[in-house]
Amino acid sequence: MSLKNDSDYNYANNDNTHQERRARRMALDALEQNSHESLATVWKDLPHRFRIDKEFVLQALRSNRALPPKSEFERSFPQSLRFDRDVVLAFTARSDFRELFNERHLYPPECLTKDKEVMMAYCTQIPRSLQECSEELCDDRDVVSAAIALDGLELQYASLRLQEDRDIVVQACQGDGKALEFCPPGPVRDGLVKDRNFMLSVLRQHGGPMLRLVPNNLKHDPELLLEALKHGMRFRYCPFEYQSDKAFLIKALAHRSELYIEFNPTTQQDVDLCKAAMVSESSTPLVHKRVLEISPQLIQERAVVLALCQRGEASLMKQVIIESEHAATFQDDEEIMLTAVQRNCKLFSYASARLKQNVAIIMAALDAESAADVLAAVGHEALRQAPQIVVRALQVYPRRHLRLLRTH
């Protein structure tokens, strides 16, 4: 080849290199800019060679914009990129990594499960990541501490050495009291379960069932028992003398009304316990149904009706307000009707004439469907004295029908 031809070849080659560098720079700038154009659109317009280029992948991951769909992004990566340490760490550094993990199943590559930095990034954000770690990392205090800070139950995946480490066990129990179960029997656990204050904190962290691990003298401690029942311990594990202690049971129901369903049939017949279960702030429709099957007369009591309005099944609440023997009394009770109307604004029509002038109840009854009927039922004087009623009605009523809204 002549000198001239060599010169022409080198010039053309340099020109191509320059064009390629310019194209790369422009494409990277497009990924970096926070324009109105979505990252998915920019990514789709890139040449294929850039979409499998590590520099471009990292630039996209470092952007604060939503990533392209999985089918157009990581699924098209070569294996070298999917398992690349920098790429994996860039994924974990994103603020939306938890959502991406769940949506795209971004499990750590097996080749990186021995990498402390990678697995720390997972353990601090994704529950149960410790079980993906290598045996060496499961015995690493930093990694285990990071994992149990996210979820105390991660202790189950730690090494036996760290499961028997008092400080690690205490930290795990601060996140979830049930983690104590993963501390093997031995001196550490024996010392912890004898510590009343420690066990009180364990029980309060959803660790009610852990009361079975304490010595016998603490199993009869009423404060510990109440905390255990409140946080998940089954009633059948309660010492026998407390299963028939009415005062204790009323306190327990105040914390967790569903315990009533676990009582034996004889205990369930006690009217005071029935009422305690009904009016408990933790009462549920299931508890209401069971109690009223056994003690239907309670439906006449104000506190029981108020509990139904607050937490009961909507159909039962409506039935009591409209059809019960004492319906007229309840319909003239301000607290009961306000609570009922807040849950079902149509019940406003059943309120007494007196309460239909009550501003709080009127305001609670206003929504897109009911506003016209409510205003029609409210006197002009009430609207004049409380203009906020009209303002609220105008806010909730569909604009296309405003001409039909009559405000006297």
mmCIF file of C-alpha atoms in Angstrom:
data_model
loop_
_atom_site.group_PDB
_atom_site.id
_atom_site.type_symbol
_atom_site.label_atom_id
_atom_site.label_comp_id
_atom_site.label_asym_id
_atom_site.label_seq_id
_atom_site.Cartn_x
_atom_site.Cartn_y
_atom_site.Cartn_z
ATOM 1 C CA MET A 1 0.000 0.000 0.000
ATOM 2 C CA SER A 2 1.316 3.417 -0.946
ATOM 3 C CA LEU A 3 2.017 6.165 1.567
ATOM 4 C CA LYS A 4 -0.935 8.136 0.138
ATOM 5 C CA ASN A 5 -3.296 5.213 0.571
ATOM 6 C CA ASP A 6 -2.071 4.686 4.160
ATOM 7 C CA SER A 7 -2.718 8.334 4.895
ATOM 8 C CA ASP A 8 -6.234 8.163 3.454
ATOM 9 C CA TYR A 9 -6.993 5.032 5.497
ATOM 10 C CA ASN A 10 -5.780 6.598 8.772
ATOM 11 C CA TYR A 11 -7.747 9.779 8.091
ATOM 12 C CA ALA A 12 -10.948 7.876 7.452
ATOM 13 C CA ASN A 13 -10.383 5.740 10.536
ATOM 14 C CA ASN A 14 -9.784 8.798 12.744
ATOM 15 C CA ASP A 15 -12.878 10.446 11.328
ATOM 16 C CA ASN A 16 -14.996 7.406 12.191
ATOM 17 C CA THR A 17 -13.574 7.350 15.712
ATOM 18 C CA HIS A 18 -14.351 11.030 16.163
ATOM 19 C CA GLN A 19 -17.928 10.524 14.969
ATOM 20 C CA GLU A 20 -18.377 7.590 17.309
ATOM 21 C CA ARG A 21 -17.109 9.584 20.294
ATOM 22 C CA ARG A 22 -19.406 12.456 19.407
ATOM 23 C CA ALA A 23 -22.370 10.102 19.064
ATOM 24 C CA ARG A 24 -21.585 8.547 22.456
ATOM 25 C CA ARG A 25 -21.275 11.949 24.110
ATOM 26 C CA MET A 26 -24.587 13.148 22.698
ATOM 27 C CA ALA A 27 -26.346 9.934 23.700
ATOM 28 C CA LEU A 28 -24.945 10.079 27.248
ATOM 29 C CA ASP A 29 -26.021 13.706 27.537
ATOM 30 C CA ALA A 30 -29.545 12.714 26.491
ATOM 31 C CA LEU A 31 -29.628 10.123 29.272
ATOM 32 C CA GLU A 32 -28.288 12.597 31.808
ATOM 33 C CA GLN A 33 -30.649 15.484 31.043
ATOM 34 C CA ASN A 34 -33.894 15.736 33.019
ATOM 35 C CA SER A 35 -36.004 16.613 30.010
ATOM 36 C CA HIS A 36 -39.741 16.155 29.583
ATOM 37 C CA GLU A 37 -38.983 13.095 27.473
ATOM 38 C CA SER A 38 -39.116 9.875 29.462
ATOM 39 C CA LEU A 39 -36.010 7.793 29.987
ATOM 40 C CA ALA A 40 -37.795 4.861 28.329
ATOM 41 C CA THR A 41 -38.229 6.872 25.130
ATOM 42 C CA VAL A 42 -34.618 8.067 25.121
ATOM 43 C CA TRP A 43 -33.374 4.539 25.791
ATOM 44 C CA LYS A 44 -35.491 3.029 23.036
ATOM 45 C CA ASP A 45 -34.072 5.502 20.518
ATOM 46 C CA LEU A 46 -30.468 4.558 21.326
ATOM 47 C CA PRO A 47 -28.572 2.287 18.950
ATOM 48 C CA HIS A 48 -28.429 -1.313 20.148
ATOM 49 C CA ARG A 49 -24.669 -1.135 20.738
ATOM 50 C CA PHE A 50 -25.229 1.620 23.323
ATOM 51 C CA ARG A 51 -28.055 -0.236 25.072
ATOM 52 C CA ILE A 52 -25.675 -3.079 25.920
ATOM 53 C CA ASP A 53 -22.797 -0.771 26.831
ATOM 54 C CA LYS A 54 -21.937 -0.624 30.544
ATOM 55 C CA GLU A 55 -21.341 3.130 30.554
ATOM 56 C CA PHE A 56 -24.823 3.780 29.165
ATOM 57 C CA VAL A 57 -26.459 1.295 31.532
ATOM 58 C CA LEU A 58 -24.822 2.950 34.543
ATOM 59 C CA GLN A 59 -25.830 6.396 33.282
ATOM 60 C CA ALA A 60 -29.465 5.265 33.001
ATOM 61 C CA LEU A 61 -29.422 3.703 36.466
ATOM 62 C CA ARG A 62 -27.960 6.856 38.018
ATOM 63 C CA SER A 63 -30.738 8.951 36.527
ATOM 64 C CA ASN A 64 -33.553 9.882 38.894
ATOM 65 C CA ARG A 65 -36.120 9.107 36.197
ATOM 66 C CA ALA A 66 -38.199 5.938 35.928
ATOM 67 C CA LEU A 67 -36.347 3.116 34.204
ATOM 68 C CA PRO A 68 -37.444 1.641 30.870
ATOM 69 C CA PRO A 69 -39.518 -1.563 31.025
ATOM 70 C CA LYS A 70 -37.659 -4.708 32.019
ATOM 71 C CA SER A 71 -38.091 -6.188 28.526
ATOM 72 C CA GLU A 72 -36.275 -3.210 26.986
ATOM 73 C CA PHE A 73 -33.675 -2.828 29.696
ATOM 74 C CA GLU A 74 -32.040 -5.518 31.829
ATOM 75 C CA ARG A 75 -33.603 -8.453 29.983
ATOM 76 C CA SER A 76 -31.642 -7.436 26.880
ATOM 77 C CA PHE A 77 -28.322 -7.181 28.755
ATOM 78 C CA PRO A 78 -25.618 -9.744 28.040
ATOM 79 C CA GLN A 79 -24.800 -11.978 31.006
ATOM 80 C CA SER A 80 -21.650 -10.004 31.691
ATOM 81 C CA LEU A 81 -23.785 -6.932 32.439
ATOM 82 C CA ARG A 82 -26.538 -8.679 34.429
ATOM 83 C CA PHE A 83 -23.924 -10.051 36.794
ATOM 84 C CA ASP A 84 -21.667 -6.993 36.746
ATOM 85 C CA ARG A 85 -20.863 -5.710 40.256
ATOM 86 C CA ASP A 86 -21.102 -2.022 39.346
ATOM 87 C CA VAL A 87 -24.430 -2.508 37.598
ATOM 88 C CA VAL A 88 -25.901 -4.411 40.545
ATOM 89 C CA LEU A 89 -24.708 -1.739 42.978
ATOM 90 C CA ALA A 90 -26.172 0.976 40.734
ATOM 91 C CA PHE A 91 -29.539 -0.764 40.919
ATOM 92 C CA THR A 92 -29.352 -0.946 44.728
ATOM 93 C CA ALA A 93 -28.383 2.740 44.975
ATOM 94 C CA ARG A 94 -31.611 3.899 43.332
ATOM 95 C CA SER A 95 -34.265 5.416 45.580
ATOM 96 C CA ASP A 96 -36.878 3.125 44.030
ATOM 97 C CA PHE A 97 -34.850 -0.062 44.413
ATOM 98 C CA ARG A 98 -37.367 -1.740 46.716
ATOM 99 C CA GLU A 99 -40.132 -1.291 44.156
ATOM 100 C CA LEU A 100 -37.835 -2.391 41.330
ATOM 101 C CA PHE A 101 -36.840 -5.492 43.293
ATOM 102 C CA ASN A 102 -40.455 -6.553 43.732
ATOM 103 C CA GLU A 103 -41.504 -5.711 40.189
ATOM 104 C CA ARG A 104 -38.452 -7.081 38.366
ATOM 105 C CA HIS A 105 -37.272 -9.814 40.754
ATOM 106 C CA LEU A 106 -33.794 -8.337 41.042
ATOM 107 C CA TYR A 107 -32.286 -11.068 43.199
ATOM 108 C CA PRO A 108 -28.557 -10.829 43.866
ATOM 109 C CA PRO A 109 -26.503 -12.865 41.377
ATOM 110 C CA GLU A 110 -25.018 -15.974 42.957
ATOM 111 C CA CYS A 111 -21.549 -14.871 41.901
ATOM 112 C CA LEU A 112 -21.899 -11.790 44.151
ATOM 113 C CA THR A 113 -23.346 -13.383 47.286
ATOM 114 C CA LYS A 114 -19.862 -13.322 48.833
ATOM 115 C CA ASP A 115 -19.399 -9.621 48.098
ATOM 116 C CA LYS A 116 -19.931 -7.726 51.355
ATOM 117 C CA GLU A 117 -20.751 -4.363 49.807
ATOM 118 C CA VAL A 118 -23.339 -5.820 47.441
ATOM 119 C CA MET A 119 -25.011 -7.942 50.096
ATOM 120 C CA MET A 120 -24.987 -5.099 52.629
ATOM 121 C CA ALA A 121 -26.876 -3.009 50.065
ATOM 122 C CA TYR A 122 -29.454 -5.783 49.762
ATOM 123 C CA CYS A 123 -29.691 -6.551 53.471
ATOM 124 C CA THR A 124 -30.369 -2.934 54.388
ATOM 125 C CA GLN A 125 -33.307 -2.710 51.958
ATOM 126 C CA ILE A 126 -34.749 -6.108 51.098
ATOM 127 C CA PRO A 127 -36.152 -8.493 53.744
ATOM 128 C CA ARG A 128 -34.803 -12.059 53.771
ATOM 129 C CA SER A 129 -31.677 -11.051 51.857
ATOM 130 C CA LEU A 130 -29.477 -12.559 54.560
ATOM 131 C CA GLN A 131 -30.517 -16.033 53.451
ATOM 132 C CA GLU A 132 -28.967 -15.253 50.044
ATOM 133 C CA CYS A 133 -25.600 -14.403 51.611
ATOM 134 C CA SER A 134 -22.650 -16.733 51.671
ATOM 135 C CA GLU A 135 -21.871 -18.654 54.837
ATOM 136 C CA GLU A 136 -19.026 -16.253 55.572
ATOM 137 C CA LEU A 137 -21.272 -13.193 55.375
ATOM 138 C CA CYS A 138 -23.932 -14.833 57.559
ATOM 139 C CA ASP A 139 -21.195 -14.892 60.192
ATOM 140 C CA ASP A 140 -20.224 -11.253 59.579
ATOM 141 C CA ARG A 141 -21.454 -8.983 62.389
ATOM 142 C CA ASP A 142 -21.828 -5.927 60.138
ATOM 143 C CA VAL A 143 -23.951 -7.744 57.567
ATOM 144 C CA VAL A 144 -26.138 -9.491 60.152
ATOM 145 C CA SER A 145 -26.594 -6.273 62.115
ATOM 146 C CA ALA A 146 -27.717 -4.485 58.936
ATOM 147 C CA ALA A 147 -30.167 -7.275 58.118
ATOM 148 C CA ILE A 148 -31.789 -7.452 61.559
ATOM 149 C CA ALA A 149 -32.055 -3.660 61.672
ATOM 150 C CA LEU A 150 -34.462 -4.032 58.739
ATOM 151 C CA ASP A 151 -36.263 -7.100 60.101
ATOM 152 C CA GLY A 152 -35.473 -8.765 63.401
ATOM 153 C CA LEU A 153 -36.579 -12.158 62.060
ATOM 154 C CA GLU A 154 -33.496 -12.156 59.806
ATOM 155 C CA LEU A 155 -31.736 -13.584 62.862
ATOM 156 C CA GLN A 156 -32.878 -17.019 61.713
ATOM 157 C CA TYR A 157 -30.424 -16.820 58.781
ATOM 158 C CA ALA A 158 -27.429 -15.725 60.855
ATOM 159 C CA SER A 159 -24.665 -18.111 61.857
ATOM 160 C CA LEU A 160 -25.052 -20.072 65.080
ATOM 161 C CA ARG A 161 -22.265 -17.971 66.601
ATOM 162 C CA LEU A 162 -24.197 -14.737 66.043
ATOM 163 C CA GLN A 163 -27.524 -16.292 67.025
ATOM 164 C CA GLU A 164 -25.920 -16.816 70.420
ATOM 165 C CA ASP A 165 -24.483 -13.289 70.572
ATOM 166 C CA ARG A 166 -26.405 -11.359 73.241
ATOM 167 C CA ASP A 167 -26.079 -7.939 71.585
ATOM 168 C CA ILE A 168 -27.224 -9.278 68.218
ATOM 169 C CA VAL A 169 -30.204 -11.068 69.795
ATOM 170 C CA VAL A 170 -31.246 -7.955 71.710
ATOM 171 C CA GLN A 171 -31.028 -5.846 68.530
ATOM 172 C CA ALA A 172 -33.122 -8.382 66.603
ATOM 173 C CA CYS A 173 -35.776 -8.456 69.332
ATOM 174 C CA GLN A 174 -36.036 -4.667 69.231
ATOM 175 C CA GLY A 175 -37.318 -5.040 65.677
ATOM 176 C CA ASP A 176 -39.486 -8.118 66.226
ATOM 177 C CA GLY A 177 -39.928 -9.879 69.548
ATOM 178 C CA LYS A 178 -40.461 -13.224 67.821
ATOM 179 C CA ALA A 179 -36.765 -13.164 66.869
ATOM 180 C CA LEU A 180 -36.026 -14.481 70.363
ATOM 181 C CA GLU A 181 -37.155 -17.875 69.140
ATOM 182 C CA PHE A 182 -34.082 -18.025 66.894
ATOM 183 C CA CYS A 183 -31.689 -17.676 69.796
ATOM 184 C CA PRO A 184 -30.778 -21.312 70.568
ATOM 185 C CA PRO A 185 -31.354 -22.670 74.092
ATOM 186 C CA GLY A 186 -28.317 -21.962 76.240
ATOM 187 C CA PRO A 187 -26.799 -19.437 78.622
ATOM 188 C CA VAL A 188 -27.622 -16.381 76.473
ATOM 189 C CA ARG A 189 -31.296 -17.202 76.055
ATOM 190 C CA ASP A 190 -31.626 -18.360 79.652
ATOM 191 C CA GLY A 191 -30.280 -15.019 80.850
ATOM 192 C CA LEU A 192 -32.527 -12.994 78.564
ATOM 193 C CA VAL A 193 -35.808 -14.751 79.359
ATOM 194 C CA LYS A 194 -35.222 -14.256 83.097
ATOM 195 C CA ASP A 195 -34.957 -10.488 82.570
ATOM 196 C CA ARG A 196 -38.495 -9.201 83.174
ATOM 197 C CA ASN A 197 -37.927 -5.786 81.594
ATOM 198 C CA PHE A 198 -36.353 -7.331 78.529
ATOM 199 C CA MET A 199 -39.247 -9.752 78.132
ATOM 200 C CA LEU A 200 -41.726 -6.922 78.498
ATOM 201 C CA SER A 201 -40.076 -5.162 75.547
ATOM 202 C CA VAL A 202 -40.039 -8.429 73.556
ATOM 203 C CA LEU A 203 -43.758 -8.978 74.107
ATOM 204 C CA ARG A 204 -44.543 -5.416 73.039
ATOM 205 C CA GLN A 205 -42.727 -5.944 69.733
ATOM 206 C CA HIS A 206 -45.274 -8.452 68.399
ATOM 207 C CA GLY A 207 -43.680 -11.141 70.536
ATOM 208 C CA GLY A 208 -46.677 -12.378 72.527
ATOM 209 C CA PRO A 209 -46.004 -16.085 71.859
ATOM 210 C CA MET A 210 -42.523 -15.701 73.358
ATOM 211 C CA LEU A 211 -44.008 -15.784 76.880
ATOM 212 C CA ARG A 212 -43.751 -19.575 76.647
ATOM 213 C CA LEU A 213 -39.953 -19.243 76.891
ATOM 214 C CA VAL A 214 -39.918 -17.508 80.288
ATOM 215 C CA PRO A 215 -39.503 -19.317 83.631
ATOM 216 C CA ASN A 216 -42.698 -20.420 85.419
ATOM 217 C CA ASN A 217 -42.707 -17.529 87.880
ATOM 218 C CA LEU A 218 -42.912 -15.002 85.045
ATOM 219 C CA LYS A 219 -45.626 -16.933 83.226
ATOM 220 C CA HIS A 220 -47.983 -15.912 86.043
ATOM 221 C CA ASP A 221 -47.009 -12.231 85.985
ATOM 222 C CA PRO A 222 -50.290 -10.367 85.137
ATOM 223 C CA GLU A 223 -48.566 -7.490 83.325
ATOM 224 C CA LEU A 224 -46.553 -9.852 81.139
ATOM 225 C CA LEU A 225 -49.657 -11.932 80.504
ATOM 226 C CA LEU A 226 -51.661 -8.919 79.365
ATOM 227 C CA GLU A 227 -48.892 -7.814 77.011
ATOM 228 C CA ALA A 228 -48.550 -11.340 75.647
ATOM 229 C CA LEU A 229 -52.296 -11.642 74.980
ATOM 230 C CA LYS A 230 -52.349 -8.184 73.441
ATOM 231 C CA HIS A 231 -49.547 -9.087 71.032
ATOM 232 C CA GLY A 232 -50.552 -12.453 69.687
ATOM 233 C CA MET A 233 -50.441 -15.136 72.392
ATOM 234 C CA ARG A 234 -53.330 -17.592 72.154
ATOM 235 C CA PHE A 235 -55.737 -17.557 75.080
ATOM 236 C CA ARG A 236 -55.342 -21.281 75.707
ATOM 237 C CA TYR A 237 -51.758 -20.700 76.844
ATOM 238 C CA CYS A 238 -52.956 -18.378 79.600
ATOM 239 C CA PRO A 239 -52.575 -19.948 83.097
ATOM 240 C CA PHE A 240 -55.802 -21.573 84.238
ATOM 241 C CA GLU A 241 -56.371 -19.259 87.197
ATOM 242 C CA TYR A 242 -56.448 -16.249 84.855
ATOM 243 C CA GLN A 243 -58.844 -17.881 82.383
ATOM 244 C CA SER A 244 -61.607 -17.455 84.952
ATOM 245 C CA ASP A 245 -60.490 -14.113 86.411
ATOM 246 C CA LYS A 246 -63.205 -11.722 85.213
ATOM 247 C CA ALA A 247 -61.341 -8.501 86.013
ATOM 248 C CA PHE A 248 -58.257 -9.753 84.167
ATOM 249 C CA LEU A 249 -60.304 -10.862 81.155
ATOM 250 C CA ILE A 250 -62.005 -7.468 80.869
ATOM 251 C CA LYS A 251 -58.562 -5.820 80.765
ATOM 252 C CA ALA A 252 -57.412 -8.311 78.138
ATOM 253 C CA LEU A 253 -60.482 -7.685 75.965
ATOM 254 C CA ALA A 254 -59.854 -3.948 76.112
ATOM 255 C CA HIS A 255 -56.538 -4.621 74.346
ATOM 256 C CA ARG A 256 -57.655 -7.406 71.993
ATOM 257 C CA SER A 257 -61.333 -8.153 71.637
ATOM 258 C CA GLU A 258 -60.846 -11.215 69.413
ATOM 259 C CA LEU A 259 -59.751 -13.131 72.516
ATOM 260 C CA TYR A 260 -63.481 -13.415 73.258
ATOM 261 C CA ILE A 261 -63.832 -15.902 70.402
ATOM 262 C CA GLU A 262 -61.232 -18.129 72.109
ATOM 263 C CA PHE A 263 -63.061 -18.179 75.451
ATOM 264 C CA ASN A 264 -64.815 -21.377 76.444
ATOM 265 C CA PRO A 265 -68.623 -21.375 75.942
ATOM 266 C CA THR A 266 -69.357 -20.860 79.627
ATOM 267 C CA THR A 267 -67.103 -17.809 79.879
ATOM 268 C CA GLN A 268 -68.622 -16.363 76.706
ATOM 269 C CA GLN A 269 -72.041 -16.289 78.413
ATOM 270 C CA ASP A 270 -70.942 -13.653 80.917
ATOM 271 C CA VAL A 271 -72.756 -10.425 80.004
ATOM 272 C CA ASP A 272 -70.014 -8.162 81.339
ATOM 273 C CA LEU A 273 -67.436 -9.925 79.181
ATOM 274 C CA CYS A 274 -69.774 -9.717 76.189
ATOM 275 C CA LYS A 275 -70.103 -5.987 76.630
ATOM 276 C CA ALA A 276 -66.350 -5.536 77.177
ATOM 277 C CA ALA A 277 -65.675 -7.353 73.904
ATOM 278 C CA MET A 278 -68.221 -5.233 72.033
ATOM 279 C CA VAL A 279 -67.069 -1.811 73.232
ATOM 280 C CA SER A 280 -63.337 -2.559 73.026
ATOM 281 C CA GLU A 281 -61.578 -0.202 70.603
ATOM 282 C CA SER A 282 -60.138 -3.309 68.961
ATOM 283 C CA SER A 283 -63.556 -4.918 68.381
ATOM 284 C CA THR A 284 -64.294 -6.269 64.910
ATOM 285 C CA PRO A 285 -67.436 -7.281 62.992
ATOM 286 C CA LEU A 286 -66.596 -10.928 63.714
ATOM 287 C CA VAL A 287 -66.575 -10.246 67.453
ATOM 288 C CA HIS A 288 -69.808 -8.237 67.211
ATOM 289 C CA LYS A 289 -71.545 -11.081 65.407
ATOM 290 C CA ARG A 290 -70.464 -13.677 67.969
ATOM 291 C CA VAL A 291 -71.365 -11.513 70.978
ATOM 292 C CA LEU A 292 -74.816 -10.612 69.657
ATOM 293 C CA GLU A 293 -75.555 -14.257 68.912
ATOM 294 C CA ILE A 294 -74.982 -14.981 72.602
ATOM 295 C CA SER A 295 -76.305 -11.735 74.149
ATOM 296 C CA PRO A 296 -78.715 -10.109 71.655
ATOM 297 C CA GLN A 297 -80.120 -7.845 74.394
ATOM 298 C CA LEU A 298 -76.920 -5.785 74.295
ATOM 299 C CA ILE A 299 -78.136 -4.162 71.091
ATOM 300 C CA GLN A 300 -80.262 -1.903 73.293
ATOM 301 C CA GLU A 301 -77.277 -0.359 75.056
ATOM 302 C CA ARG A 302 -75.913 2.959 73.845
ATOM 303 C CA ALA A 303 -72.208 2.048 74.203
ATOM 304 C CA VAL A 304 -72.745 -1.098 72.142
ATOM 305 C CA VAL A 305 -74.583 0.780 69.378
ATOM 306 C CA LEU A 306 -71.844 3.409 69.290
ATOM 307 C CA ALA A 307 -69.243 0.645 68.899
ATOM 308 C CA LEU A 308 -71.261 -0.796 66.015
ATOM 309 C CA CYS A 309 -71.344 2.615 64.355
ATOM 310 C CA GLN A 310 -67.595 3.013 64.784
ATOM 311 C CA ARG A 311 -66.342 -0.438 63.824
ATOM 312 C CA GLY A 312 -69.263 -2.705 63.005
ATOM 313 C CA GLU A 313 -70.543 -4.136 59.785
ATOM 314 C CA ALA A 314 -72.296 -1.431 57.762
ATOM 315 C CA SER A 315 -75.490 -3.445 57.219
ATOM 316 C CA LEU A 316 -75.849 -4.192 60.937
ATOM 317 C CA MET A 317 -75.256 -0.542 61.823
ATOM 318 C CA LYS A 318 -77.971 0.512 59.404
ATOM 319 C CA GLN A 319 -80.364 -2.080 60.761
ATOM 320 C CA VAL A 320 -79.879 -0.886 64.352
ATOM 321 C CA ILE A 321 -80.317 2.797 63.419
ATOM 322 C CA ILE A 322 -83.467 2.171 61.371
ATOM 323 C CA GLU A 323 -85.236 -0.920 62.668
ATOM 324 C CA SER A 324 -84.256 -1.636 66.273
ATOM 325 C CA GLU A 325 -86.673 -1.244 69.165
ATOM 326 C CA HIS A 326 -84.822 1.843 70.381
ATOM 327 C CA ALA A 327 -84.186 3.336 66.924
ATOM 328 C CA ALA A 328 -85.869 6.645 67.795
ATOM 329 C CA THR A 329 -83.537 7.099 70.775
ATOM 330 C CA PHE A 330 -80.443 6.402 68.700
ATOM 331 C CA GLN A 331 -81.650 8.693 65.918
ATOM 332 C CA ASP A 332 -81.711 11.573 68.401
ATOM 333 C CA ASP A 333 -78.260 10.785 69.872
ATOM 334 C CA GLU A 334 -75.764 13.269 68.450
ATOM 335 C CA GLU A 335 -72.623 11.136 68.835
ATOM 336 C CA ILE A 336 -74.249 8.009 67.457
ATOM 337 C CA MET A 337 -75.769 9.765 64.445
ATOM 338 C CA LEU A 338 -72.618 11.746 63.670
ATOM 339 C CA THR A 339 -70.581 8.527 63.684
ATOM 340 C CA ALA A 340 -73.179 6.684 61.607
ATOM 341 C CA VAL A 341 -73.527 9.465 59.029
ATOM 342 C CA GLN A 342 -69.730 9.730 58.691
ATOM 343 C CA ARG A 343 -69.754 6.105 57.566
ATOM 344 C CA ASN A 344 -72.968 6.236 55.550
ATOM 345 C CA CYS A 345 -74.225 9.705 54.634
ATOM 346 C CA LYS A 346 -77.601 8.290 53.554
ATOM 347 C CA LEU A 347 -78.441 7.683 57.213
ATOM 348 C CA PHE A 348 -78.851 11.453 57.581
ATOM 349 C CA SER A 349 -82.446 11.053 56.433
ATOM 350 C CA TYR A 350 -83.156 9.000 59.581
ATOM 351 C CA ALA A 351 -81.763 11.583 62.011
ATOM 352 C CA SER A 352 -84.245 13.308 64.282
ATOM 353 C CA ALA A 353 -85.597 16.714 63.294
ATOM 354 C CA ARG A 354 -83.369 18.259 65.937
ATOM 355 C CA LEU A 355 -80.199 16.655 64.605
ATOM 356 C CA LYS A 356 -81.030 17.552 61.010
ATOM 357 C CA GLN A 357 -80.178 21.102 62.088
ATOM 358 C CA ASN A 358 -76.837 20.025 63.613
ATOM 359 C CA VAL A 359 -74.021 21.572 61.566
ATOM 360 C CA ALA A 360 -71.470 18.786 62.192
ATOM 361 C CA ILE A 361 -73.954 16.094 61.130
ATOM 362 C CA ILE A 362 -75.037 18.088 58.079
ATOM 363 C CA MET A 363 -71.418 18.551 57.004
ATOM 364 C CA ALA A 364 -70.743 14.826 57.453
ATOM 365 C CA ALA A 365 -73.747 13.999 55.262
ATOM 366 C CA LEU A 366 -72.602 16.043 52.275
ATOM 367 C CA ASP A 367 -71.162 14.166 49.315
ATOM 368 C CA ALA A 368 -71.635 14.176 45.548
ATOM 369 C CA GLU A 369 -74.767 12.020 45.688
ATOM 370 C CA SER A 370 -76.457 13.339 48.812
ATOM 371 C CA ALA A 371 -75.740 17.085 48.778
ATOM 372 C CA ALA A 372 -78.977 18.060 46.999
ATOM 373 C CA ASP A 373 -81.193 15.991 49.305
ATOM 374 C CA VAL A 374 -79.414 17.197 52.428
ATOM 375 C CA LEU A 375 -79.784 20.856 51.504
ATOM 376 C CA ALA A 376 -83.447 20.275 50.724
ATOM 377 C CA ALA A 377 -83.947 18.864 54.214
ATOM 378 C CA VAL A 378 -82.088 21.684 55.955
ATOM 379 C CA GLY A 379 -83.957 24.855 56.776
ATOM 380 C CA HIS A 380 -83.039 28.261 55.400
ATOM 381 C CA GLU A 381 -82.186 29.492 58.889
ATOM 382 C CA ALA A 382 -79.570 26.763 59.369
ATOM 383 C CA LEU A 383 -77.948 27.622 56.035
ATOM 384 C CA ARG A 384 -77.914 31.313 56.878
ATOM 385 C CA GLN A 385 -76.235 30.711 60.246
ATOM 386 C CA ALA A 386 -73.734 28.195 58.836
ATOM 387 C CA PRO A 387 -72.645 29.283 55.336
ATOM 388 C CA GLN A 388 -69.900 26.647 55.431
ATOM 389 C CA ILE A 389 -72.632 24.109 54.669
ATOM 390 C CA VAL A 390 -73.327 25.726 51.312
ATOM 391 C CA VAL A 391 -69.605 26.091 50.590
ATOM 392 C CA ARG A 392 -69.050 22.402 51.298
ATOM 393 C CA ALA A 393 -72.032 21.405 49.158
ATOM 394 C CA LEU A 394 -70.665 23.408 46.220
ATOM 395 C CA GLN A 395 -67.276 21.715 46.652
ATOM 396 C CA VAL A 396 -68.588 18.145 46.567
ATOM 397 C CA TYR A 397 -71.482 18.448 44.152
ATOM 398 C CA PRO A 398 -70.754 17.671 40.454
ATOM 399 C CA ARG A 399 -70.204 20.908 38.553
ATOM 400 C CA ARG A 400 -72.336 19.853 35.623
ATOM 401 C CA HIS A 401 -75.356 19.657 37.943
ATOM 402 C CA LEU A 402 -74.773 22.804 40.008
ATOM 403 C CA ARG A 403 -77.806 24.486 38.480
ATOM 404 C CA LEU A 404 -79.966 21.823 40.152
ATOM 405 C CA LEU A 405 -78.533 22.526 43.600
ATOM 406 C CA ARG A 406 -81.040 24.533 45.584
ATOM 407 C CA THR A 407 -79.703 26.574 48.471
ATOM 408 C CA HIS A 408 -82.957 28.423 49.195
#
